[in-house]
Structures are given as C-alpha cells and as structure tokens.
Coordinates of C-alpha atoms (C1' of nucleotides) in Angstrom, one line a residue:
Chain A
M428 CA 0.0 0.0 0.0
Y429 CA 1.2 3.5 -0.7
W430 CA 2.8 5.0 2.4
A431 CA 0.4 7.8 2.8
D432 CA -2.6 5.5 2.4
E433 CA -1.0 3.2 4.9
L434 CA -0.7 6.1 7.4
A435 CA -4.3 7.1 6.8
S436 CA -5.6 3.6 7.4
S437 CA -3.8 3.4 10.7
V438 CA -5.6 6.3 12.4
S439 CA -9.2 7.1 13.2
G440 CA -11.2 10.2 14.1
R441 CA -10.6 13.7 13.1
Q442 CA -7.1 14.5 12.1
V443 CA -5.1 17.7 12.1
V444 CA -2.1 17.8 9.8
N445 CA 0.4 20.6 10.6
D446 CA 3.5 21.8 8.9
S447 CA 5.5 24.9 9.5
K448 CA 8.4 27.0 8.2
S449 CA 10.7 29.6 9.6
P450 CA 10.8 32.4 7.0
S451 CA 14.5 33.2 7.4
G452 CA 16.8 33.2 4.5
T453 CA 16.0 31.9 1.0
V454 CA 13.4 29.2 0.4
H455 CA 15.0 26.4 -1.5
I456 CA 13.5 23.5 -3.4
G457 CA 14.1 21.1 -0.6
S458 CA 11.7 22.9 1.7
L459 CA 8.9 21.8 -0.6
R460 CA 9.3 18.2 0.1
G461 CA 7.7 18.6 3.5
V462 CA 4.9 20.6 2.1
V463 CA 4.1 18.1 -0.6
L464 CA 4.4 15.2 1.8
H465 CA 1.9 16.8 4.2
D466 CA -0.4 17.5 1.4
A467 CA -0.4 13.9 0.3
I468 CA -1.1 12.8 3.9
Y469 CA -4.0 15.2 4.1
R470 CA -5.4 13.9 0.8
A471 CA -4.9 10.3 1.9
L472 CA -6.8 11.0 5.1
R473 CA -9.7 12.6 3.2
Q474 CA -9.8 9.7 0.7
A475 CA -10.0 7.3 3.7
G476 CA -13.1 9.1 4.6
L477 CA -11.7 10.9 7.7
E478 CA -12.4 14.4 8.7
A479 CA -9.2 16.3 8.4
A480 CA -7.6 19.8 8.4
F481 CA -4.3 20.9 7.0
L482 CA -2.6 23.7 8.7
Y483 CA 0.6 25.6 7.8
G484 CA 2.2 27.9 10.3
V485 CA 4.8 30.5 9.7
D486 CA 7.3 30.8 12.6
D487 CA 7.6 34.6 12.2
M488 CA 8.4 35.2 15.9
D489 CA 11.8 33.5 15.2
A490 CA 14.8 35.8 15.3
M491 CA 16.3 37.0 12.1
D492 CA 19.5 35.0 11.8
S493 CA 20.4 35.2 8.2
Q494 CA 22.0 38.4 7.0
A495 CA 22.2 37.2 3.4
L496 CA 19.2 39.2 2.4
L497 CA 19.6 42.2 4.5
T498 CA 21.3 45.4 3.4
P499 CA 24.6 46.0 5.3
D500 CA 23.2 48.8 7.4
A501 CA 20.2 46.7 8.4
V502 CA 22.3 43.9 9.7
E503 CA 23.3 45.6 12.9
R504 CA 19.8 46.8 13.6
Y505 CA 17.7 43.8 12.7
M506 CA 19.8 40.7 13.2
G507 CA 18.2 39.0 16.2
A508 CA 14.9 40.8 15.9
P509 CA 11.7 38.8 15.4
L510 CA 11.1 38.3 11.7
S511 CA 7.6 39.7 12.0
R512 CA 9.2 43.0 13.0
V513 CA 11.9 43.2 10.4
P514 CA 10.9 45.5 7.6
A515 CA 10.4 44.0 4.2
P516 CA 13.1 44.7 1.6
E517 CA 13.0 47.8 -0.5
G518 CA 10.2 47.9 -3.0
S519 CA 8.1 45.2 -1.4
S520 CA 4.6 46.0 -0.4
A521 CA 4.6 43.3 2.3
A522 CA 4.0 44.4 5.9
N523 CA 7.3 42.9 7.1
Y524 CA 10.2 40.6 6.2
A525 CA 8.5 37.4 7.1
R526 CA 5.4 38.2 5.1
H527 CA 7.5 39.3 2.2
F528 CA 9.6 36.2 1.9
V529 CA 7.0 33.6 2.8
G530 CA 4.1 35.5 1.3
Q531 CA 5.6 36.7 -1.9
I532 CA 7.8 33.8 -2.7
F533 CA 7.1 30.6 -0.8
F534 CA 3.3 30.8 -0.9
R535 CA 3.4 31.5 -4.5
T536 CA 4.8 28.0 -5.0
F537 CA 2.0 26.4 -3.0
E538 CA -0.9 27.5 -5.2
P539 CA 0.6 26.1 -8.4
L540 CA 1.2 22.8 -6.6
G541 CA -2.4 22.6 -5.8
I542 CA -1.7 22.8 -2.1
K543 CA -4.1 24.9 0.0
P544 CA -3.5 24.6 3.7
E545 CA -5.0 27.0 6.2
F546 CA -2.2 29.4 6.9
Y547 CA -1.5 31.0 10.2
W548 CA 1.2 33.2 11.6
V549 CA 2.7 32.3 14.9
S550 CA 3.1 36.0 15.8
D551 CA -0.6 36.3 15.6
L552 CA -1.1 33.4 18.1
Y553 CA 1.1 35.2 20.5
A554 CA -0.4 38.6 20.0
A555 CA -3.9 37.3 20.5
G556 CA -2.8 35.7 23.8
R557 CA -3.6 32.2 22.6
M558 CA -0.1 31.0 23.5
D559 CA -0.3 32.5 27.0
P560 CA -1.5 29.3 28.8
Y561 CA 1.5 27.4 27.3
V562 CA 3.9 30.2 28.2
K563 CA 2.7 30.1 31.8
L564 CA 2.9 26.4 32.0
A565 CA 6.4 26.4 30.6
L566 CA 7.5 29.0 33.1
D567 CA 5.7 27.4 36.1
R568 CA 7.4 24.1 35.1
A569 CA 10.8 25.4 34.1
D570 CA 12.5 22.8 36.2
R571 CA 10.8 20.0 34.3
V572 CA 11.9 21.6 31.0
R573 CA 15.4 21.8 32.2
S574 CA 15.4 18.2 33.3
I575 CA 14.0 17.2 29.9
Y576 CA 16.8 19.0 28.1
L577 CA 19.3 17.2 30.3
R578 CA 17.8 13.8 30.0
V579 CA 16.8 13.8 26.3
S580 CA 19.6 15.9 24.8
H581 CA 22.2 16.0 27.5
V582 CA 22.0 19.8 27.5
E583 CA 22.6 21.3 30.9
R584 CA 20.9 24.6 31.5
N585 CA 21.7 26.9 34.3
S586 CA 19.2 26.6 37.2
S587 CA 18.2 30.3 36.7
W588 CA 17.4 29.7 33.0
L589 CA 13.8 30.1 31.9
P590 CA 12.3 28.7 28.7
I591 CA 11.3 32.0 27.3
Q592 CA 12.7 34.6 24.9
V593 CA 11.7 38.1 25.7
I594 CA 11.6 40.9 23.1
C595 CA 13.9 43.6 24.3
E596 CA 11.9 46.7 25.0
Q597 CA 14.8 48.9 24.0
C598 CA 16.3 47.4 20.8
G599 CA 13.5 45.1 19.8
K600 CA 15.6 42.0 19.5
I601 CA 14.5 38.6 20.7
G602 CA 17.5 36.4 19.9
T603 CA 19.7 38.2 22.4
T604 CA 17.8 38.2 25.6
Y605 CA 18.2 36.0 28.7
A606 CA 15.3 35.7 31.1
T607 CA 15.2 34.8 34.8
E608 CA 13.0 35.1 37.9
W609 CA 9.5 34.2 36.8
D610 CA 7.2 35.6 39.6
G611 CA 3.9 34.5 38.1
S612 CA 3.4 37.7 36.1
T613 CA 6.7 39.0 35.0
V614 CA 10.3 37.9 34.2
A615 CA 13.5 39.7 34.6
Y616 CA 15.7 39.8 31.5
R617 CA 18.9 41.2 30.1
C618 CA 19.7 41.9 26.4
M619 CA 23.1 40.4 26.1
P620 CA 25.7 41.7 23.7
D621 CA 27.4 38.3 23.2
L622 CA 24.7 35.7 23.9
V623 CA 24.8 34.6 20.3
S624 CA 27.4 35.0 17.7
W625 CA 25.1 36.2 14.9
A626 CA 23.5 39.1 16.7
R627 CA 24.4 41.8 19.2
G628 CA 22.2 42.8 22.1
C629 CA 22.0 46.3 23.5
G630 CA 22.6 45.6 27.2
H631 CA 19.2 46.7 28.4
E632 CA 17.8 45.2 31.6
G633 CA 14.3 45.1 32.9
R634 CA 11.2 43.2 33.9
V635 CA 8.3 42.5 31.6
S636 CA 5.3 40.3 31.3
P637 CA 6.0 37.5 28.8
L638 CA 2.4 37.3 27.8
G639 CA 0.4 38.7 24.9
G640 CA 3.2 38.6 22.3
R641 CA 6.0 40.3 24.4
A642 CA 8.0 37.0 24.4
K643 CA 8.1 33.7 22.6
L644 CA 8.8 30.2 23.7
P645 CA 12.0 28.6 22.6
W646 CA 11.7 26.5 19.5
N647 CA 11.1 23.1 21.1
L648 CA 8.5 24.4 23.5
E649 CA 6.8 26.5 20.8
W650 CA 6.4 23.4 18.6
A651 CA 4.8 21.4 21.4
A652 CA 2.6 24.4 22.4
K653 CA 1.3 24.6 18.8
W654 CA 0.5 20.9 18.9
G655 CA -1.6 21.4 22.0
L656 CA -3.2 24.6 21.0
L657 CA -4.2 23.5 17.5
G658 CA -4.8 19.8 18.3
V659 CA -2.3 18.5 15.8
T660 CA -2.4 14.8 15.3
I661 CA 0.1 14.3 12.4
E662 CA 3.2 16.3 11.7
G663 CA 6.2 15.1 9.9
C664 CA 9.6 16.6 10.0
G665 CA 13.0 16.5 8.3
K666 CA 15.4 13.9 9.5
D667 CA 17.7 16.6 10.8
L668 CA 15.1 17.1 13.5
A669 CA 14.0 13.5 13.9
T670 CA 17.4 12.1 15.1
A671 CA 17.6 10.5 18.6
G672 CA 18.1 13.2 21.2
G673 CA 17.2 15.8 18.7
S674 CA 14.6 18.5 18.4
R675 CA 11.7 16.1 17.9
D676 CA 12.5 14.0 20.9
R677 CA 12.7 17.1 23.1
S678 CA 9.5 18.5 21.8
D679 CA 7.7 15.2 22.3
A680 CA 8.9 15.1 25.9
V681 CA 7.9 18.7 26.5
S682 CA 4.5 18.0 25.0
R683 CA 3.9 15.0 27.3
E684 CA 5.5 16.1 30.5
V685 CA 5.0 19.9 30.5
F686 CA 1.9 20.5 28.5
E687 CA 0.5 17.0 29.2
V688 CA -0.6 16.4 25.6
E689 CA 0.2 13.4 23.5
P690 CA 2.4 14.6 20.6
P691 CA 1.3 14.0 17.0
R692 CA 2.3 11.1 14.8
N693 CA 5.6 11.7 13.2
V694 CA 6.7 11.1 9.6
A695 CA 10.5 11.6 9.3
Y696 CA 11.5 12.5 5.8
E697 CA 14.9 12.6 4.2
F698 CA 16.4 15.6 2.3
L699 CA 16.6 16.4 -1.3
N700 CA 20.2 16.6 -2.3
I701 CA 21.4 18.6 -5.3
G702 CA 24.4 17.0 -6.9
G703 CA 25.1 15.0 -3.7
R704 CA 25.0 18.0 -1.4
K705 CA 22.3 19.0 1.0
M706 CA 20.3 22.0 0.2
S707 CA 21.2 24.6 2.8
T708 CA 19.2 27.6 3.6
S709 CA 21.8 29.4 5.6
K710 CA 24.6 28.9 3.1
G711 CA 22.4 30.2 0.3
Q712 CA 23.4 27.3 -1.9
G713 CA 21.0 25.3 -3.9
A714 CA 18.3 26.3 -6.2
A715 CA 15.5 28.5 -4.9
A716 CA 12.1 26.9 -5.1
H717 CA 10.8 29.1 -7.8
T718 CA 13.9 28.5 -10.1
I719 CA 13.3 24.8 -10.2
A720 CA 9.6 25.3 -10.5
E721 CA 10.2 27.0 -13.8
V722 CA 11.7 23.9 -15.3
L723 CA 9.4 21.4 -13.5
P724 CA 5.7 21.8 -13.9
P725 CA 3.7 21.2 -10.6
E726 CA 2.8 17.6 -11.4
Q727 CA 6.4 16.6 -12.1
L728 CA 7.6 18.4 -9.0
R729 CA 5.1 16.5 -6.8
F730 CA 6.0 13.3 -8.6
L731 CA 9.6 13.9 -7.8
F732 CA 8.9 14.2 -4.1
L733 CA 6.2 11.5 -3.9
R734 CA 7.8 8.7 -5.8
P735 CA 10.4 7.6 -3.2
R736 CA 9.4 6.7 0.3
P737 CA 9.8 9.5 2.8
S738 CA 12.8 7.8 4.3
Q739 CA 14.7 7.8 1.0
V740 CA 17.1 10.5 0.1
I741 CA 16.3 12.2 -3.2
E742 CA 19.4 12.8 -5.3
F743 CA 18.3 15.4 -7.7
D744 CA 20.9 16.7 -10.2
P745 CA 19.1 19.0 -12.6
D746 CA 21.9 18.8 -15.1
G747 CA 22.1 16.1 -17.7
E748 CA 19.2 13.8 -18.5
T749 CA 17.6 14.0 -15.1
I750 CA 14.7 16.3 -16.0
P751 CA 13.8 14.7 -19.3
R752 CA 13.8 11.3 -17.6
L753 CA 11.6 12.6 -14.8
F754 CA 9.0 13.6 -17.5
D755 CA 9.4 10.2 -19.2
E756 CA 8.8 8.3 -16.0
F757 CA 5.8 10.4 -15.2
D758 CA 4.4 9.7 -18.7
R759 CA 5.0 6.0 -18.3
I760 CA 3.1 5.9 -15.0
A761 CA 0.3 7.9 -16.6
A762 CA 0.1 5.4 -19.4
A763 CA 0.1 2.5 -17.0
T764 CA -2.6 4.2 -14.9
A765 CA -4.7 4.6 -18.1
G766 CA -4.4 0.8 -18.6
R767 CA -2.0 1.0 -21.5
E768 CA 0.8 -1.5 -21.7
V769 CA 4.2 0.0 -20.7
K770 CA 7.7 -1.3 -20.8
G771 CA 9.5 -2.3 -17.7
E772 CA 8.5 -2.6 -14.1
L773 CA 6.1 -0.3 -12.3
P774 CA 6.4 0.9 -8.8
T775 CA 4.0 -0.7 -6.4
D776 CA 0.9 1.5 -6.1
Y777 CA 1.7 3.4 -9.2
E778 CA -1.9 4.5 -9.6
R779 CA -1.8 6.1 -6.2
L780 CA 1.5 7.8 -6.9
F781 CA 0.0 9.2 -10.1
A782 CA -3.1 10.4 -8.4
Y783 CA -1.2 12.2 -5.6
S784 CA 1.1 13.8 -8.2
L785 CA -1.9 15.5 -9.8
L786 CA -3.1 18.7 -8.4
G787 CA -5.6 18.3 -5.7
P788 CA -7.8 18.0 -3.9
T789 CA -9.8 15.8 -6.3
P790 CA -8.2 15.5 -9.7
D791 CA -9.8 13.8 -12.6
V792 CA -7.3 10.9 -12.6
E793 CA -8.8 9.2 -15.6
A794 CA -8.7 12.2 -17.9
Q795 CA -5.2 13.0 -16.8
A796 CA -4.0 9.5 -17.3
N797 CA -5.4 9.3 -20.8
A798 CA -4.2 12.7 -21.9
F799 CA -1.6 12.7 -24.7
R800 CA 1.7 14.0 -23.3
P801 CA 4.5 14.8 -25.8
A802 CA 7.9 13.5 -24.8
F803 CA 9.9 16.3 -23.1
A804 CA 13.2 15.7 -24.9
H805 CA 11.4 15.6 -28.3
L806 CA 9.7 18.9 -27.5
A807 CA 13.0 20.5 -26.5
L808 CA 14.3 19.4 -29.9
L809 CA 11.4 20.7 -31.9
L810 CA 11.7 24.0 -30.1
Q811 CA 15.1 24.6 -31.5
I812 CA 14.2 24.1 -35.1
P813 CA 13.1 27.4 -36.7
G814 CA 9.7 27.3 -38.4
V815 CA 8.3 24.2 -36.7
E816 CA 4.7 24.6 -35.8
I817 CA 4.7 22.8 -32.4
E818 CA 1.0 22.2 -31.9
E819 CA 0.7 21.0 -35.5
R820 CA 3.5 18.5 -35.0
V821 CA 2.2 17.2 -31.7
T822 CA -1.3 16.9 -33.1
A823 CA 0.2 14.8 -35.9
E824 CA 1.9 12.6 -33.5
K825 CA -1.2 12.0 -31.5
G826 CA -3.2 11.5 -34.7
A827 CA -6.1 13.4 -33.5
P828 CA -6.9 17.0 -32.3
L829 CA -5.7 17.9 -28.9
N830 CA -8.3 18.4 -26.2
E831 CA -8.2 21.3 -23.8
L832 CA -6.3 19.4 -21.2
E833 CA -3.7 18.3 -23.7
R834 CA -3.3 21.8 -25.0
S835 CA -2.6 23.1 -21.5
V836 CA -0.1 20.2 -20.9
L837 CA 1.6 21.1 -24.1
A838 CA 1.8 24.8 -23.2
E839 CA 3.2 23.9 -19.8
R840 CA 5.8 21.6 -21.3
V841 CA 6.9 24.0 -24.0
A842 CA 7.5 26.6 -21.3
A843 CA 9.4 24.1 -19.2
A844 CA 11.5 22.9 -22.1
R845 CA 12.4 26.5 -23.0
A846 CA 13.5 27.1 -19.4
W847 CA 15.4 23.8 -19.4
L848 CA 17.3 24.7 -22.6
E849 CA 18.3 28.0 -21.1
S850 CA 19.4 26.6 -17.8
Y851 CA 20.1 22.9 -17.3
A852 CA 20.2 21.3 -20.7
P853 CA 23.5 19.6 -21.5
E854 CA 25.4 20.6 -24.6
R855 CA 24.3 17.5 -26.5
A856 CA 20.7 18.5 -26.1
R857 CA 21.4 21.8 -27.7
L858 CA 21.1 22.1 -31.4
V859 CA 23.5 24.4 -33.2
I860 CA 23.6 24.7 -37.0
R861 CA 27.2 25.1 -38.0
R862 CA 26.6 28.0 -40.4
D863 CA 30.2 29.3 -40.5
A864 CA 32.1 26.4 -41.8
V865 CA 31.8 22.7 -42.7
P866 CA 32.1 20.8 -39.5
D867 CA 35.3 18.7 -39.0
E868 CA 33.1 15.7 -38.5
V869 CA 32.4 15.3 -42.2
R870 CA 36.0 14.0 -42.6
D871 CA 34.8 10.8 -41.1
L872 CA 32.2 10.2 -43.8
G873 CA 32.7 7.5 -46.3
D874 CA 32.8 8.1 -50.1
D875 CA 29.3 6.7 -50.4
Q876 CA 28.0 9.3 -48.0
R877 CA 29.8 12.1 -49.9
A878 CA 28.3 10.9 -53.1
Y879 CA 25.0 11.0 -51.4
L880 CA 25.4 14.6 -50.3
A881 CA 26.3 15.6 -53.8
A882 CA 23.4 13.7 -55.3
L883 CA 21.0 15.3 -52.9
A884 CA 22.3 18.7 -53.7
T885 CA 21.6 18.1 -57.4
A886 CA 18.2 16.6 -56.7
A887 CA 17.3 19.5 -54.5
E888 CA 18.1 22.0 -57.2
T889 CA 15.7 20.2 -59.6
D890 CA 12.9 19.4 -57.1
K891 CA 13.1 22.6 -55.0
P892 CA 11.5 20.9 -52.0
G893 CA 9.6 23.5 -50.0
S894 CA 8.4 21.7 -46.9
G895 CA 9.7 19.4 -44.3
D896 CA 7.7 16.6 -45.8
A897 CA 9.1 17.2 -49.3
W898 CA 12.6 17.3 -48.0
Q899 CA 12.1 14.1 -46.0
G900 CA 10.8 12.4 -49.1
L901 CA 13.7 13.6 -51.2
I902 CA 16.2 12.4 -48.6
F903 CA 14.8 8.9 -48.7
R904 CA 14.4 8.9 -52.5
V905 CA 17.9 9.9 -53.2
A906 CA 19.3 7.4 -50.7
S907 CA 17.4 4.6 -52.3
E908 CA 18.5 5.7 -55.8
I909 CA 22.1 5.2 -54.9
E910 CA 21.3 2.3 -52.7
L911 CA 22.6 3.9 -49.5
P912 CA 21.1 2.7 -46.3
S913 CA 19.0 5.5 -44.8
G914 CA 20.9 5.4 -41.6
R915 CA 24.1 6.4 -43.4
A916 CA 22.3 9.0 -45.4
F917 CA 21.0 10.7 -42.2
G918 CA 24.4 10.4 -40.6
A919 CA 25.9 12.3 -43.5
L920 CA 23.3 15.1 -43.2
Y921 CA 23.8 15.5 -39.4
A922 CA 27.6 15.7 -39.9
A923 CA 27.3 18.3 -42.6
F924 CA 24.9 20.6 -40.8
L925 CA 25.3 19.9 -37.1
G926 CA 28.7 18.2 -36.8
R927 CA 27.3 15.3 -35.0
A928 CA 26.1 11.8 -35.7
N929 CA 22.4 12.2 -35.1
G930 CA 19.8 14.9 -34.8
P931 CA 16.2 15.8 -35.3
R932 CA 14.0 14.9 -38.2
A933 CA 16.2 15.9 -41.0
G934 CA 13.6 17.0 -43.5
W935 CA 12.3 19.6 -41.1
L936 CA 15.7 20.7 -40.2
L937 CA 16.7 21.4 -43.9
A938 CA 13.3 23.0 -44.7
S939 CA 14.0 25.5 -41.9
L940 CA 17.1 26.7 -43.7
E941 CA 17.5 28.7 -46.9
S942 CA 17.7 26.4 -49.8
A943 CA 20.7 28.1 -51.3
F944 CA 22.6 27.6 -48.1
V945 CA 21.5 23.9 -47.9
V946 CA 22.7 23.2 -51.5
E947 CA 25.9 25.0 -51.0
R948 CA 26.6 23.2 -47.7
L949 CA 25.8 19.8 -49.3
R950 CA 28.3 20.4 -52.1
A951 CA 31.0 21.7 -49.7
A952 CA 30.6 18.7 -47.4
A953 CA 30.7 16.3 -50.4
L954 CA 34.0 17.7 -51.4
A955 CA 35.6 17.8 -48.0
T956 CA 38.6 15.5 -47.9
A957 CA 39.6 13.2 -45.1
Chain B
rG1491 C1' 32.0 9.0 20.6
rG1492 C1' 26.2 8.2 20.4
rG1493 C1' 21.9 8.2 17.0
rC1494 C1' 19.1 7.9 12.3
rC1495 C1' 19.0 6.8 7.0
rG1496 C1' 21.4 4.6 3.2
rG1497 C1' 25.3 1.4 0.3
rU1498 C1' 21.9 -3.8 -5.3
rA1499 C1' 24.3 -3.4 -13.3
rG1500 C1' 28.0 2.7 -15.7
rC1501 C1' 23.6 6.0 -13.6
rU1502 C1' 18.6 6.2 -11.0
rC1503 C1' 16.2 2.7 -8.4
rA1504 C1' 12.9 -2.1 -7.6
rA1505 C1' 12.6 -6.7 -5.2
rC1506 C1' 12.4 -6.7 1.7
rG1507 C1' 12.8 -15.0 3.5
rG1508 C1' 11.9 -18.6 -2.0
rU1509 C1' 15.2 -18.9 -9.3
rA1510 C1' 18.6 -10.8 -8.4
rG1511 C1' 15.0 -7.1 -12.1
rA1512 C1' 13.5 -2.5 -14.7
rG1513 C1' 14.3 2.4 -16.9
rC1514 C1' 18.2 5.2 -18.9
rA1515 C1' 23.2 4.7 -20.8
rA1516 C1' 26.2 1.0 -23.9
rA1517 C1' 26.7 -2.6 -28.1
rU1518 C1' 24.5 -4.9 -32.5
rG1519 C1' 20.7 -5.1 -36.0
rA1520 C1' 15.9 -3.4 -38.6
rC1521 C1' 13.3 0.7 -40.8
rU1522 C1' 10.7 4.9 -47.9
rC1523 C1' 8.9 8.6 -43.5
rU1524 C1' 8.2 11.2 -35.2
rU1525 C1' 16.4 8.5 -37.5
rA1526 C1' 17.9 12.0 -30.1
rA1527 C1' 11.6 8.4 -32.5
rU1528 C1' 10.1 3.2 -32.9
rC1529 C1' 11.1 -2.1 -32.9
rA1530 C1' 14.3 -6.5 -32.0
rU1531 C1' 18.6 -8.6 -29.9
rU1532 C1' 23.0 -8.5 -26.7
rA1533 C1' 26.1 -7.4 -22.8
rG1534 C1' 26.5 -5.9 -18.0
rG1535 C1' 26.1 -8.1 -10.6
rU1536 C1' 30.3 -12.9 -5.1
rU1537 C1' 23.4 -7.3 -3.9
rG1538 C1' 30.0 -2.6 0.6
rA1539 C1' 33.1 -6.7 3.6
rG1540 C1' 33.1 -10.8 7.0
rG1541 C1' 30.6 -14.1 10.2
rG1542 C1' 25.8 -16.3 12.0
rU1543 C1' 20.4 -18.1 11.8
rU1544 C1' 17.8 -21.0 7.9
rC1545 C1' 16.3 -26.4 3.5
rG1546 C1' 16.9 -21.5 1.3
rA1547 C1' 19.4 -14.6 2.8
rA1548 C1' 20.0 -8.6 -1.1
rU1549 C1' 16.1 -9.5 2.6
rC1550 C1' 16.7 -11.5 9.6
rC1551 C1' 20.9 -11.1 13.6
rC1552 C1' 26.2 -9.6 15.0
rU1553 C1' 30.9 -7.1 13.7
rC1554 C1' 33.4 -4.0 10.6
rC1555 C1' 34.1 -0.5 6.2
rC1556 C1' 32.1 3.7 3.3
rG1557 C1' 28.6 8.0 2.5
rG1558 C1' 24.9 11.6 4.1
rC1559 C1' 22.6 13.9 8.1
rU1560 C1' 22.3 14.7 13.2
rC1561 C1' 23.4 14.9 18.7
rA1562 C1' 26.5 22.3 21.3
rC1563 C1' 23.9 27.4 19.9
rC1564 C1' 19.8 28.9 16.9
rA1565 C1' 15.6 27.5 14.4

RNA sequence: GGGCCGGUAGCUCAACGGUAGAGCAAAUGACUCUUAAUCAUUAGGUUGAGGGUUCGAAUCCCUCCCGGCUCACCA
C-alpha cells in the first residue's frame, strides 16, 4: 500500500495535519518536500473518509539569523529581531520581512502545486494571547523543562534559565535576551551583547510580562505548544530534527511532560540533495524553489517528491538527463494508470502515486492518465528548429486533435522545455547549426556518403522541396536511388549541418534553412577531404 | 564518541525470507517517413566486507568499512 494511504488507514477520528516553516533566508526547493508530503497525507486522510484539516504555520516570531538578504546597514539593527518586526526589503509591499519572503515567494509556489493549507502566523497566536496558557505552563514548570533538556539531549541549563525569549523593550531583539526570575506575572531579562554570535544585544535590563506577544517560547516548546493549541495529530519533520536526542524528541517530551498532551504522529523524511549535497538555507546554496519550479511543472515536482518513500534521500541533479527522464517516467506511470501497456517494471501502487502527483484536492485521474503527453526531450528538440509549428507537429503525433487538457499540458511543457534549454540542458541536447564552416566531423564520412550529399544537392536544385515533408521524401528517395542505407544518409546530413552523428528529423531541419545555403553546404561537405 | 538513514548493473532505483529485475546509458541489427523516434537482440552483478540463523538470505541477527545527516547554539 502507498505509504500515505497506509498512514491514513492506521488512524481514526478527526485528524489535524500541521507543517511549519521559519521564514528566514531563502526558500529552496528542498523545503517543498515537507509541504508536498503533508499535502499527500492530508489527501490520503480525506480519501480514507476521515475528517481532516491541513494547517501551515509561519514561525515569524523567530529571530532574524540570516544576513544574506539584509542590506549591510540593516544587519546591525535587525539581526536577532523577530522576523515579524523586520521591515520588508525595499520595493516590497509586504508588511514585514516574514510576510515578504514567505508570502511573496514561498506561498506562490504552494498555489501552483495545488496545495491549499490553512495558513496561520505564529506572531498572531502570541499577540492574541492564545499561546499564554502554554507560556505560563512552561515558566511554572521550568524545572521540568530543564530536566528534559538534560535527560533527552544532554543539554545542561543553568538553574536560573527560563524557557522564554523576551523581546527587548529597548532594541526590539528577541535572539539576544536571557530571562530569569518568573514571579507569576513578569520575568527579569537582560539583552546580552554576546549571547549569540550572529546578533548583538543592546545591554538593556528590565522586567516585563512575557504574555500577549511580548515574548516567545524557545523552538522546542513552541512546537509542542502549537500541537496542544491546534490539536495537531500528524506532523512530519525533516530527518535533521528527527534524530535521537534531537529536536523532535525534546518537543515530544515537553508535550507529554510539561503540557500533558500526546504529541502528533511523526513522519520523518529525508532531504533532497542537489548533486550529492544537502540544500542549505543558511549557506544560500541550492536552487531556490521558484527556479526549479520554472523547469518542472507542478505535477512533475510533486511526482519527484512522492515517488520515493519519505525515508529515502532524493538525489536530484538538474543537469544532464535528469529532467527529461523525470518527465518520461511520469508519462510512463500515466500510461500505466490509463491501462495501457508499458515497458518495464512499475512501482507498487503506481496509480496512487500518479493520483497524488496530480493537483488536488480531487483531480480527474482518468482524464489526466489518458491525456496525450508529448515527450519532453522531443519537444525540446522541436523548439530549436526554426519554423516548426509545435502544436501541429504534436497533433500529428497524436493522430487526433488535442483536447483542452492536452493543450494546456503542451503549453506547460513548452515553457518548461524552453526554461530547461536555457538553464540545465546539456550541450548535446542543444542544437547548433554550423553555419560558419563545414564541421570537421564530415571527414569521417565515407565516399558513399559524400556521393549521397552531392546527389542530394543536385536533386534539391531540380525538385526545390519547399516543406519538411518534401525534404524528408527527397532524402529517402535519393538514398534509395544510390542504394545507400538510410541510416548512413541521415548520418551524413547530421555531420554536414550539425557536426554530430544524429539529430532531429532531418527533412524539417533542412526545410527551416534557406535552400541556397543547404545546397551549398551539401556540395561543400561532399567535397571535404579526409 | 552516540543516533538515524542509506550502500543492489555505468547512472537512477525495484525486489524486503523462496530462481537478483526494470528504466536510462552502452553494443548490435531493422526501418521509404516522429532517424535523439520506434522495434528487435546482446552485454553488464560474489546485492559494501566478514561471520551467524535457515532447507533457502540482497532481505533476519552480529561485527566492521564507506557515504549523508544529526546529537553544542539557533531555528
């Protein structure tokens, strides 16, 4: 059974799926794995007939800890401040930094993926006082929190330490304060210049109520508090958090022992590596989500994430043949789902995989499976030949007019193929007509092939073929006249015009060029000596 | 040092106790019409290493090797 269906069949009653994201730094493509996974779980629950909600929280009370996207003069002032209070970059209409980056960039990638969770902002939960009961519990039971840290993660906290981060009343930073002395209504705090390496506190000291949005819980407690407040029953996390003694273990223990709530079901998922390396937000490496999204339409992106089990690392190297193959595999699964015979093995539960790759919540699986999908690599090739009418060609391949769905699939793929040719396509997928000079590769041609080129030039002058079809016919006719196998004939043409052994449908290629140039090149190549 | 996940054909992966498989790549061949297509054929593996359990192990157990991540701060 598909893993998400298996999970859905093992629970009962109303389910609340939650996922969250800290909006610091860039959003890279790996961040989307969690989103897509949670969406699949949500859909699996609904399909199993369960009542379910899908929440997505933005941790915008977190301190700004990435200066990559701040202007130099803003670094000193805002590093360490809550993301909800850092201004949005110049030119943005968003209310603050968090809303700019998550709202303008990340959320924009949700909609196209067909993912529609209920969004909430953690700063709103605090400001509305909804987190207050958990803040109080955490402070009242600070000794338990400390002992959990020690027992679960072997982290020893000073006995005066409190599980709360106050926003400094003077400088507005949250990452730099250290709080002590909870008296039931206020805590004492100091804004430390050197508490953390990435931000500098102002030195202010005071007492303040930690309620109503003036302070936040540390990460592990905040996570557990959200579970309790929102009644979360299922929440996966990346394997960096899921390790023994790691964040998840700590939050689970806090949830049970401090807030006395059973933590949600976990689904630990692996990373997406690009070229063998982890995508890192803080180091700014790795493709941003929207960059990959240009080359991979939503269904293929979902497919990429949903095909392996969550525990499997995804090695995604957008160079080379990876992207065309992803399309091909998707098309094969689509064909199999439609009941057509396909070559090779199929993943178990391929129909489920296909359905979850489609945009939700209730896609028309049958129509999608039956839709005609032009091969990606072939489209990329056609796009590079001037004068080719793509839809006409694709319609001819299908042998019937495209329906509306197929036309939108085609448009999507044409855009993706264009983007791919500009970014990731390897040299050998790029087509360059060697206009300047006869390619060196013609030296490897045999005498029979040279004779063929000369004969074709002569025939072309007589026949004046004006279309791809006419050229294609002539190519075959001349080959058969001099009894040259068509494979050798085509090889000669590709060498003469592209400097390579193979290429796109030759008739169309020649038809796209001026006939004078074609004839001249055929003669020149025929005469080239070895 | 502890933990988690992984190591199967050149590459990406499947099989998860019952004769090691597929896709792509490669090689060969076919083709008067999608010649980067399609079709046919071939080659490619002591399943990281070594032990154990079993009638039988890629699969279960132990040890080791290699890779990624993680366990201190922060999230």
